[in-house]
Amino acid sequence: VARWFGAVVKESGYGNTWSSRWVVKGVDGEAKDAAEHFYGTDIWGVVCKEVCALIPKGYTVYGEIVGFTPDGAAIQKGYHYGCQPGQHRFLVYRVTSTNEDGRVLELGWLQMKEFCRKYGLEMVKELYFGRAADYCPQSLGESVTDWQSRLLLTLEAEYVRDQLCEHNRREVPAEGIVVRVERLDEAIAFKLKNYRFLEAESKALDTGEADIETVESGEAASV
């Protein structure tokens, strides 16, 4: 109605918002009363308060929350990632920028590393950065399909097959790796899970157990 009378109506703006993968937990700095949390503590809101003041306007930061909630509950059973009960870490794996027209641009890996360095954020561990063809060269006469299959087998053998997690005192299976493919202003990520981790995850689900990582995969703080 106001626009019909010629008034200028603001249709968009900037504010602190946090969410899990599927559920918006808070909007414009205010927690949503109806939002359900896996635990009694809104760990996403806790992380948002810690990092949102660091994030420039228009950026969205995606990350994995590991360790424990403030009341001591394990975010992912058996996986502490060097945290003591009551402590947590926020590990950034993706950053995007949204302009006033709503267009979302993906920061490249090197840009994201610089972004995190500049604003004091912790990134996920980098195992390799570069061209896949340099990591696993294509043999002469080898088809692209065969090379892709060999690349997958090479990654599985080096990082995934049955390794134990060095970040958890080798007490539990390593979760796996993510292969990120970058294009001009976007990126596609492929997750390759550890066989032992998949087996443990399946057994937990079969017994009715679930954790915050499985149910909602805690992520995303944005402004």
Coordinates of N, CA and C in Angstrom, one line a residue:
V1 N 0.8 -1.2 0.0 CA 0.0 0.0 0.0 C 0.9 1.2 0.0
A2 N 1.9 1.2 0.8 CA 2.8 2.4 0.9 C 3.5 2.7 -0.4
R3 N 3.9 1.6 -1.1 CA 4.5 1.8 -2.4 C 3.5 2.3 -3.4
W4 N 2.3 1.9 -3.3 CA 1.2 2.4 -4.2 C 1.1 3.9 -4.1
F5 N 1.3 4.5 -2.9 CA 1.2 5.9 -2.7 C 2.5 6.6 -3.0
G6 N 3.5 5.9 -3.5 CA 4.7 6.5 -3.9 C 5.8 6.5 -2.8
A7 N 5.6 5.8 -1.7 CA 6.6 5.8 -0.6 C 7.7 4.8 -1.0
V8 N 8.9 5.1 -0.5 CA 10.0 4.2 -0.8 C 10.0 3.1 0.3
V9 N 9.9 1.9 -0.1 CA 9.8 0.8 0.9 C 11.1 0.0 0.9
K10 N 11.7 -0.2 2.0 CA 12.9 -1.0 2.1 C 12.6 -2.5 2.1
E11 N 13.0 -3.2 1.1 CA 12.7 -4.6 0.9 C 13.8 -5.5 1.4
S12 N 14.9 -5.0 1.7 CA 16.0 -5.9 2.1 C 17.0 -5.1 3.0
G13 N 17.8 -5.8 3.8 CA 18.7 -5.2 4.7 C 19.7 -6.2 5.2
Y14 N 20.6 -5.7 6.1 CA 21.6 -6.6 6.6 C 21.4 -6.8 8.1
G15 N 21.7 -8.0 8.6 CA 21.6 -8.3 10.0 C 22.2 -9.7 10.3
N16 N 22.5 -9.9 11.5 CA 23.1 -11.2 11.9 C 22.0 -12.3 11.9
T17 N 22.3 -13.4 11.2 CA 21.4 -14.5 11.1 C 22.2 -15.8 11.2
W18 N 21.7 -16.8 12.0 CA 22.4 -18.0 12.1 C 21.4 -19.2 11.9
S19 N 22.0 -20.3 11.5 CA 21.2 -21.5 11.2 C 22.0 -22.7 11.2
S20 N 21.3 -23.9 11.3 CA 21.9 -25.1 11.0 C 21.7 -25.4 9.5
R21 N 22.0 -26.6 9.1 CA 21.8 -26.8 7.6 C 20.4 -26.7 7.2
W22 N 19.4 -27.1 8.0 CA 18.0 -27.1 7.6 C 17.1 -26.1 8.4
V23 N 17.6 -25.6 9.5 CA 16.7 -24.8 10.4 C 17.3 -23.4 10.7
V24 N 16.6 -22.4 10.4 CA 17.0 -21.0 10.8 C 16.8 -20.8 12.3
K25 N 17.8 -20.5 13.0 CA 17.8 -20.4 14.5 C 17.5 -19.0 15.0
G26 N 18.0 -18.0 14.2 CA 17.9 -16.6 14.7 C 18.0 -15.7 13.5
V27 N 17.2 -14.6 13.6 CA 17.2 -13.6 12.5 C 17.4 -12.2 13.0
D28 N 18.3 -11.5 12.3 CA 18.6 -10.1 12.6 C 19.0 -10.0 14.1
G29 N 19.8 -10.9 14.6 CA 20.3 -10.8 15.9 C 19.4 -11.3 17.0
E30 N 18.2 -11.8 16.6 CA 17.2 -12.3 17.6 C 16.9 -13.7 17.4
A31 N 17.1 -14.5 18.5 CA 16.8 -16.0 18.4 C 15.3 -16.2 18.2
K32 N 15.0 -17.2 17.4 CA 13.6 -17.6 17.1 C 13.1 -18.4 18.2
D33 N 12.0 -18.0 18.8 CA 11.4 -18.7 20.0 C 11.0 -20.1 19.6
A34 N 10.5 -20.3 18.3 CA 10.0 -21.6 17.9 C 11.0 -22.6 17.4
A35 N 12.3 -22.1 17.3 CA 13.4 -22.9 16.8 C 13.7 -24.1 17.7
E36 N 13.8 -25.3 17.2 CA 14.2 -26.4 18.0 C 15.7 -26.7 17.9
H37 N 16.3 -27.0 19.1 CA 17.7 -27.3 19.1 C 17.9 -28.8 19.5
F38 N 18.9 -29.3 18.9 CA 19.2 -30.7 19.2 C 19.5 -30.9 20.7
Y39 N 20.2 -29.9 21.3 CA 20.5 -30.0 22.7 C 19.7 -28.8 23.4
G40 N 19.8 -28.7 24.7 CA 19.2 -27.5 25.3 C 19.8 -26.2 25.0
T41 N 21.1 -26.2 24.6 CA 21.8 -25.0 24.3 C 21.7 -24.8 22.8
D42 N 21.5 -23.5 22.4 CA 21.6 -23.1 21.0 C 23.1 -22.9 20.6
I43 N 23.8 -23.9 20.3 CA 25.2 -23.8 20.0 C 25.5 -22.9 18.8
W44 N 24.5 -22.9 17.9 CA 24.7 -22.0 16.7 C 24.6 -20.6 17.1
G45 N 23.7 -20.2 18.0 CA 23.6 -18.8 18.5 C 24.9 -18.5 19.3
V46 N 25.4 -19.4 20.0 CA 26.7 -19.1 20.8 C 27.8 -18.8 19.8
V47 N 27.9 -19.6 18.8 CA 29.0 -19.3 17.8 C 28.8 -18.0 17.1
C48 N 27.5 -17.7 16.7 CA 27.2 -16.5 16.0 C 27.6 -15.3 16.9
K49 N 27.4 -15.3 18.2 CA 27.8 -14.2 19.0 C 29.3 -14.0 19.0
E50 N 30.0 -15.1 18.9 CA 31.5 -15.1 18.9 C 32.1 -14.6 17.6
V51 N 31.4 -14.8 16.5 CA 32.1 -14.5 15.2 C 31.4 -13.4 14.4
C52 N 30.1 -13.1 14.6 CA 29.4 -12.2 13.7 C 30.0 -10.8 13.7
A53 N 30.6 -10.4 14.8 CA 31.2 -9.1 14.9 C 32.4 -9.0 14.0
L54 N 32.9 -10.1 13.6 CA 34.1 -10.2 12.8 C 33.8 -10.2 11.3
I55 N 32.6 -10.6 10.9 CA 32.2 -10.8 9.5 C 31.7 -9.5 8.9
P56 N 32.3 -9.1 7.8 CA 31.9 -7.9 7.1 C 30.4 -8.0 6.6
K57 N 29.8 -6.9 6.4 CA 28.4 -6.9 5.9 C 28.3 -7.5 4.5
G58 N 27.3 -8.4 4.3 CA 27.1 -9.0 3.0 C 27.8 -10.4 2.8
Y59 N 28.5 -10.8 3.8 CA 29.2 -12.1 3.7 C 28.5 -13.2 4.5
T60 N 28.5 -14.4 4.0 CA 27.9 -15.6 4.8 C 29.1 -16.5 5.0
V61 N 29.2 -17.0 6.2 CA 30.3 -17.9 6.6 C 29.7 -19.2 7.0
Y62 N 30.2 -20.3 6.4 CA 29.7 -21.7 6.7 C 30.9 -22.4 7.4
G63 N 30.5 -23.1 8.4 CA 31.6 -23.9 9.1 C 31.0 -25.0 9.9
E64 N 31.9 -25.9 10.3 CA 31.5 -27.0 11.2 C 31.8 -26.7 12.6
I65 N 30.9 -26.9 13.5 CA 31.1 -26.7 14.9 C 31.5 -28.1 15.6
V66 N 32.6 -28.1 16.2 CA 33.1 -29.4 16.8 C 33.4 -29.1 18.3
G67 N 33.5 -30.3 19.0 CA 33.8 -30.2 20.4 C 32.6 -30.4 21.3
F68 N 32.2 -29.5 22.1 CA 31.1 -29.7 23.1 C 30.3 -28.4 23.2
T69 N 29.1 -28.6 23.6 CA 28.2 -27.4 23.9 C 28.7 -26.8 25.3
P70 N 28.2 -25.6 25.6 CA 28.6 -25.0 26.9 C 28.3 -25.8 28.1
D71 N 27.2 -26.7 28.0 CA 26.9 -27.5 29.2 C 27.6 -28.9 29.2
G72 N 28.5 -29.1 28.2 CA 29.3 -30.3 28.2 C 28.9 -31.4 27.4
A73 N 27.8 -31.3 26.6 CA 27.3 -32.3 25.8 C 28.2 -32.4 24.5
A74 N 28.5 -33.6 24.1 CA 29.4 -33.8 22.9 C 28.6 -33.4 21.6
I75 N 29.2 -32.6 20.8 CA 28.5 -32.2 19.5 C 28.5 -33.4 18.6
Q76 N 29.5 -34.2 18.6 CA 29.6 -35.5 17.8 C 30.2 -36.5 18.7
K77 N 29.5 -37.5 19.1 CA 30.0 -38.5 20.1 C 31.3 -39.1 19.7
G78 N 32.3 -39.0 20.6 CA 33.6 -39.5 20.4 C 34.6 -38.6 19.7
Y79 N 34.1 -37.5 19.2 CA 35.0 -36.6 18.4 C 35.1 -35.3 19.1
H80 N 36.2 -35.1 19.8 CA 36.4 -33.8 20.6 C 37.2 -32.8 19.8
Y81 N 38.0 -33.2 18.9 CA 38.9 -32.3 18.1 C 39.7 -31.4 19.0
G82 N 40.3 -31.9 20.1 CA 41.2 -31.2 20.9 C 40.5 -30.3 21.9
C83 N 39.1 -30.3 22.0 CA 38.4 -29.5 22.9 C 38.2 -30.2 24.2
Q84 N 38.1 -29.4 25.3 CA 37.8 -30.0 26.6 C 36.2 -29.8 26.8
P85 N 35.6 -30.6 27.6 CA 34.2 -30.4 27.9 C 33.8 -29.0 28.1
G86 N 32.8 -28.5 27.4 CA 32.3 -27.1 27.5 C 33.0 -26.2 26.5
Q87 N 34.0 -26.7 25.7 CA 34.7 -25.9 24.7 C 34.2 -26.4 23.3
H88 N 34.4 -25.5 22.4 CA 34.1 -25.8 21.0 C 35.0 -25.0 20.1
R89 N 35.0 -25.5 18.8 CA 35.7 -24.7 17.7 C 34.8 -24.6 16.5
F90 N 35.0 -23.5 15.8 CA 34.2 -23.2 14.6 C 35.1 -23.2 13.4
L91 N 35.0 -24.3 12.5 CA 36.0 -24.4 11.5 C 35.3 -24.1 10.1
V92 N 35.8 -23.0 9.5 CA 35.2 -22.5 8.3 C 35.6 -23.3 7.1
Y93 N 34.6 -23.7 6.3 CA 34.9 -24.4 5.0 C 34.3 -23.7 3.8
R94 N 33.5 -22.6 4.0 CA 32.9 -22.0 2.8 C 32.6 -20.5 3.2
V95 N 32.8 -19.6 2.2 CA 32.5 -18.2 2.4 C 31.9 -17.7 1.1
T96 N 30.7 -17.0 1.2 CA 30.1 -16.4 0.1 C 29.9 -14.9 0.3
S97 N 29.7 -14.1 -0.7 CA 29.4 -12.7 -0.6 C 28.1 -12.5 -1.4
T98 N 27.2 -11.8 -0.8 CA 25.9 -11.5 -1.5 C 25.8 -10.0 -1.7
N99 N 25.6 -9.5 -3.0 CA 25.5 -8.1 -3.2 C 24.0 -7.6 -3.0
E100 N 23.8 -6.3 -3.3 CA 22.5 -5.7 -3.0 C 21.4 -6.3 -4.0
D101 N 21.8 -6.9 -5.1 CA 20.9 -7.4 -6.0 C 20.6 -8.9 -5.7
G102 N 21.2 -9.4 -4.6 CA 20.9 -10.8 -4.2 C 21.8 -11.8 -4.9
R103 N 22.8 -11.4 -5.7 CA 23.6 -12.3 -6.4 C 24.7 -12.8 -5.4
V104 N 24.8 -14.1 -5.4 CA 25.8 -14.8 -4.4 C 27.0 -15.2 -5.2
L105 N 28.2 -14.7 -4.7 CA 29.5 -15.0 -5.3 C 30.3 -15.9 -4.3
E106 N 30.9 -16.9 -4.8 CA 31.7 -17.8 -3.9 C 33.1 -17.4 -3.9
L107 N 33.7 -17.3 -2.7 CA 35.1 -17.0 -2.5 C 35.9 -18.2 -2.9
G108 N 36.9 -18.0 -3.7 CA 37.8 -19.1 -4.0 C 38.6 -19.6 -2.7
W109 N 39.2 -20.7 -2.8 CA 39.9 -21.3 -1.6 C 41.0 -20.3 -1.1
L110 N 41.8 -19.8 -2.0 CA 42.9 -18.8 -1.5 C 42.2 -17.6 -1.0
Q111 N 41.1 -17.1 -1.6 CA 40.5 -15.9 -1.0 C 39.9 -16.2 0.4
M112 N 39.3 -17.4 0.5 CA 38.8 -17.8 1.8 C 39.9 -17.9 2.9
K113 N 41.0 -18.4 2.5 CA 42.2 -18.5 3.5 C 42.6 -17.1 3.9
E114 N 42.6 -16.2 3.0 CA 43.0 -14.8 3.3 C 41.9 -14.1 4.1
F115 N 40.6 -14.4 3.8 CA 39.5 -13.9 4.6 C 39.6 -14.3 6.0
C116 N 39.8 -15.6 6.2 CA 39.9 -16.1 7.6 C 41.1 -15.6 8.3
R117 N 42.2 -15.5 7.6 CA 43.4 -14.9 8.3 C 43.1 -13.4 8.7
K118 N 42.5 -12.7 7.8 CA 42.3 -11.3 8.1 C 41.3 -11.0 9.2
Y119 N 40.3 -11.9 9.3 CA 39.2 -11.7 10.3 C 39.3 -12.6 11.5
G120 N 40.4 -13.3 11.6 CA 40.6 -14.2 12.8 C 39.8 -15.4 12.9
L121 N 39.4 -16.0 11.8 CA 38.6 -17.2 11.8 C 39.5 -18.4 11.6
E122 N 39.1 -19.6 12.1 CA 39.8 -20.8 11.9 C 39.2 -21.6 10.7
M123 N 40.1 -22.1 9.9 CA 39.6 -22.9 8.7 C 39.8 -24.4 8.9
V124 N 39.0 -25.1 8.2 CA 39.3 -26.6 8.2 C 40.7 -26.9 7.6
K125 N 41.2 -28.1 7.9 CA 42.5 -28.4 7.5 C 42.6 -28.6 6.0
E126 N 43.7 -28.0 5.4 CA 43.9 -28.2 4.0 C 44.9 -29.4 3.8
L127 N 44.5 -30.4 3.1 CA 45.4 -31.5 2.8 C 46.1 -31.3 1.5
Y128 N 45.5 -30.7 0.5 CA 46.1 -30.5 -0.8 C 45.4 -29.4 -1.5
F129 N 46.1 -28.5 -2.1 CA 45.5 -27.4 -3.0 C 46.2 -27.4 -4.3
G130 N 45.5 -27.5 -5.4 CA 46.1 -27.5 -6.7 C 45.2 -28.3 -7.7
R131 N 45.7 -28.5 -8.9 CA 45.0 -29.2 -9.9 C 45.0 -30.7 -9.6
A132 N 43.8 -31.3 -9.8 CA 43.7 -32.8 -9.6 C 44.7 -33.5 -10.5
A133 N 44.9 -33.0 -11.7 CA 45.9 -33.6 -12.7 C 47.3 -33.6 -12.2
D134 N 47.6 -32.6 -11.3 CA 49.0 -32.6 -10.8 C 49.1 -33.5 -9.6
Y135 N 48.0 -33.7 -8.9 CA 48.1 -34.6 -7.7 C 48.1 -36.1 -8.2
C136 N 47.3 -36.3 -9.3 CA 47.3 -37.7 -9.9 C 47.3 -37.6 -11.4
P137 N 48.5 -37.5 -12.0 CA 48.6 -37.2 -13.4 C 47.9 -38.3 -14.3
Q138 N 47.3 -37.8 -15.3 CA 46.7 -38.7 -16.3 C 47.7 -39.4 -17.2
S139 N 47.6 -40.7 -17.3 CA 48.6 -41.5 -18.1 C 48.3 -41.3 -19.5
L140 N 49.3 -41.5 -20.3 CA 49.2 -41.3 -21.8 C 48.2 -42.3 -22.3
G141 N 47.2 -41.9 -23.0 CA 46.2 -42.8 -23.6 C 45.1 -43.1 -22.6
E142 N 45.2 -42.7 -21.4 CA 44.2 -43.0 -20.4 C 42.9 -42.1 -20.6
S143 N 41.8 -42.7 -20.7 CA 40.5 -41.9 -20.9 C 40.3 -41.1 -19.6
V144 N 39.5 -40.1 -19.8 CA 39.1 -39.2 -18.6 C 38.4 -40.0 -17.6
T145 N 37.5 -40.9 -18.0 CA 36.7 -41.7 -17.1 C 37.6 -42.6 -16.3
D146 N 38.5 -43.3 -17.0 CA 39.5 -44.2 -16.2 C 40.3 -43.4 -15.3
W147 N 40.8 -42.2 -15.7 CA 41.6 -41.3 -14.8 C 40.8 -40.9 -13.6
Q148 N 39.5 -40.5 -13.8 CA 38.7 -40.1 -12.7 C 38.5 -41.3 -11.6
S149 N 38.4 -42.5 -12.2 CA 38.2 -43.6 -11.3 C 39.5 -43.9 -10.5
R150 N 40.6 -43.7 -11.2 CA 41.9 -43.9 -10.5 C 42.2 -42.8 -9.5
L151 N 41.8 -41.6 -9.8 CA 41.9 -40.5 -8.9 C 41.1 -40.8 -7.6
L152 N 39.9 -41.3 -7.7 CA 39.1 -41.7 -6.6 C 39.7 -42.7 -5.8
L153 N 40.3 -43.8 -6.4 CA 41.0 -44.8 -5.7 C 42.2 -44.3 -5.0
T154 N 42.9 -43.4 -5.6 CA 44.1 -42.8 -5.0 C 43.7 -42.0 -3.7
L155 N 42.7 -41.3 -3.8 CA 42.2 -40.5 -2.6 C 41.8 -41.4 -1.5
E156 N 41.0 -42.5 -1.9 CA 40.6 -43.4 -0.9 C 41.7 -44.1 -0.2
A157 N 42.8 -44.5 -0.9 CA 43.9 -45.2 -0.4 C 44.7 -44.3 0.6
E158 N 44.8 -43.0 0.2 CA 45.7 -42.1 1.0 C 45.0 -41.5 2.2
Y159 N 43.7 -41.2 2.1 CA 43.0 -40.4 3.1 C 41.8 -41.1 3.8
V160 N 41.2 -42.1 3.1 CA 39.8 -42.5 3.5 C 39.7 -43.9 4.0
R161 N 40.4 -44.9 3.4 CA 40.0 -46.3 3.5 C 39.7 -46.7 4.9
D162 N 40.6 -46.7 5.8 CA 40.3 -47.1 7.2 C 41.2 -46.3 8.2
Q163 N 41.6 -45.1 7.9 CA 42.4 -44.3 8.7 C 41.7 -43.9 10.0
L164 N 42.5 -43.8 11.1 CA 42.0 -43.3 12.4 C 42.3 -41.8 12.4
C165 N 41.5 -41.0 13.2 CA 41.6 -39.6 13.1 C 42.7 -39.0 14.0
E166 N 43.7 -38.4 13.4 CA 44.8 -37.8 14.1 C 44.4 -36.6 15.0
H167 N 43.2 -36.0 14.7 CA 42.8 -34.9 15.5 C 42.0 -35.3 16.7
N168 N 41.8 -36.6 16.9 CA 41.1 -37.1 18.0 C 41.9 -38.3 18.7
R169 N 43.2 -38.0 18.7 CA 44.2 -39.0 19.3 C 44.0 -40.4 18.8
R170 N 43.6 -40.5 17.5 CA 43.5 -41.8 16.8 C 42.6 -42.7 17.6
E171 N 41.6 -42.2 18.3 CA 40.7 -43.0 19.1 C 39.4 -43.4 18.3
V172 N 39.2 -42.7 17.2 CA 38.0 -42.9 16.4 C 38.4 -42.8 14.9
P173 N 37.5 -43.4 14.0 CA 37.8 -43.3 12.6 C 37.9 -41.9 12.1
A174 N 38.8 -41.6 11.2 CA 38.7 -40.3 10.5 C 37.4 -40.2 9.8
E175 N 36.9 -39.0 9.7 CA 35.5 -38.8 9.1 C 35.6 -39.0 7.5
G176 N 36.7 -38.5 7.0 CA 36.9 -38.5 5.5 C 37.4 -37.2 5.0
I177 N 37.2 -36.9 3.7 CA 37.7 -35.7 3.1 C 36.6 -35.1 2.3
V178 N 36.8 -33.8 1.9 CA 36.0 -33.1 1.0 C 36.8 -32.7 -0.2
V179 N 36.4 -33.0 -1.4 CA 37.1 -32.5 -2.6 C 36.3 -31.4 -3.2
R180 N 36.9 -30.2 -3.3 CA 36.2 -29.0 -3.7 C 36.7 -28.6 -5.1
V181 N 35.7 -28.5 -6.0 CA 36.0 -28.1 -7.4 C 35.5 -26.7 -7.6
E182 N 36.5 -25.8 -8.0 CA 36.2 -24.4 -8.2 C 36.0 -24.0 -9.6
R183 N 35.0 -23.1 -9.8 CA 34.8 -22.5 -11.1 C 34.8 -21.0 -10.9
L184 N 34.4 -20.2 -11.9 CA 34.6 -18.8 -11.9 C 34.1 -18.1 -10.6
D185 N 32.8 -18.3 -10.3 CA 32.3 -17.7 -9.1 C 31.4 -18.6 -8.2
E186 N 31.8 -19.9 -8.4 CA 31.0 -20.9 -7.6 C 32.0 -22.1 -7.4
A187 N 31.6 -23.0 -6.5 CA 32.4 -24.2 -6.1 C 31.4 -25.3 -5.8
I188 N 31.8 -26.5 -6.2 CA 31.1 -27.7 -5.9 C 31.9 -28.6 -5.0
A189 N 31.3 -29.1 -3.9 CA 32.1 -29.9 -3.0 C 31.6 -31.4 -3.0
F190 N 32.5 -32.3 -2.9 CA 32.1 -33.7 -2.9 C 32.7 -34.4 -1.6
K191 N 31.9 -35.0 -0.8 CA 32.4 -35.6 0.4 C 32.7 -37.1 0.2
L192 N 33.9 -37.5 0.6 CA 34.3 -38.9 0.5 C 34.6 -39.4 2.0
K193 N 33.6 -40.2 2.5 CA 33.7 -40.6 3.9 C 34.5 -41.9 4.1
N194 N 35.2 -41.9 5.3 CA 35.9 -43.1 5.7 C 35.0 -44.3 5.9
Y195 N 35.5 -45.5 5.4 CA 34.7 -46.7 5.5 C 34.4 -47.0 7.0
R196 N 35.4 -46.9 7.9 CA 35.1 -47.2 9.3 C 34.1 -46.2 9.9
F197 N 34.2 -44.9 9.5 CA 33.3 -43.9 10.0 C 31.9 -44.2 9.5
L198 N 31.7 -44.6 8.3 CA 30.4 -45.0 7.8 C 29.8 -46.2 8.5
E199 N 30.7 -47.1 8.8 CA 30.2 -48.3 9.6 C 29.7 -47.9 11.0
A200 N 30.5 -47.1 11.7 CA 30.2 -46.7 13.0 C 28.9 -45.8 13.0
E201 N 28.8 -45.0 12.0 CA 27.6 -44.1 11.8 C 26.4 -45.0 11.6
S202 N 26.5 -46.0 10.8 CA 25.3 -46.9 10.5 C 24.9 -47.6 11.8
K203 N 25.9 -48.1 12.5 CA 25.6 -48.9 13.7 C 24.9 -48.0 14.8
A204 N 25.3 -46.7 14.9 CA 24.7 -45.8 15.8 C 23.3 -45.5 15.4
L205 N 23.0 -45.4 14.1 CA 21.6 -45.1 13.7 C 20.8 -46.4 13.9
D206 N 21.4 -47.5 13.7 CA 20.6 -48.8 13.9 C 20.2 -48.9 15.4
T207 N 21.0 -48.4 16.3 CA 20.6 -48.5 17.7 C 19.8 -47.3 18.2
G208 N 19.5 -46.5 17.3 CA 18.6 -45.3 17.7 C 19.4 -44.1 18.1
E209 N 20.8 -44.2 18.1 CA 21.6 -43.0 18.5 C 21.7 -42.1 17.3
A210 N 21.8 -40.8 17.6 CA 22.0 -39.7 16.6 C 22.7 -38.6 17.3
D211 N 23.5 -37.8 16.6 CA 24.2 -36.7 17.2 C 23.9 -35.4 16.4
I212 N 24.4 -34.3 17.0 CA 24.1 -33.0 16.4 C 24.6 -32.9 15.0
E213 N 25.8 -33.6 14.7 CA 26.3 -33.6 13.4 C 25.5 -34.3 12.4
T214 N 24.9 -35.4 12.8 CA 24.1 -36.2 11.9 C 22.7 -35.6 11.6
V215 N 22.1 -35.1 12.7 CA 20.8 -34.5 12.6 C 20.7 -33.2 11.9
E216 N 21.6 -32.3 12.2 CA 21.5 -30.9 11.7 C 22.8 -30.4 11.1
S217 N 24.0 -31.0 11.4 CA 25.2 -30.5 10.8 C 25.4 -29.1 11.1
G218 N 25.7 -28.7 12.3 CA 25.7 -27.3 12.7 C 26.6 -26.4 11.8
E219 N 26.0 -25.4 11.2 CA 26.8 -24.5 10.3 C 26.1 -23.2 10.1
A220 N 26.9 -22.2 9.6 CA 26.4 -21.0 9.1 C 26.2 -19.9 10.1
A221 N 27.0 -18.9 10.0 CA 26.8 -17.6 10.7 C 27.0 -16.6 9.6
S222 N 26.1 -15.6 9.6 CA 26.1 -14.7 8.5 C 25.7 -13.3 8.9
V223 N 26.0 -12.3 8.1 CA 25.5 -10.9 8.4 C 25.0 -10.4 7.1

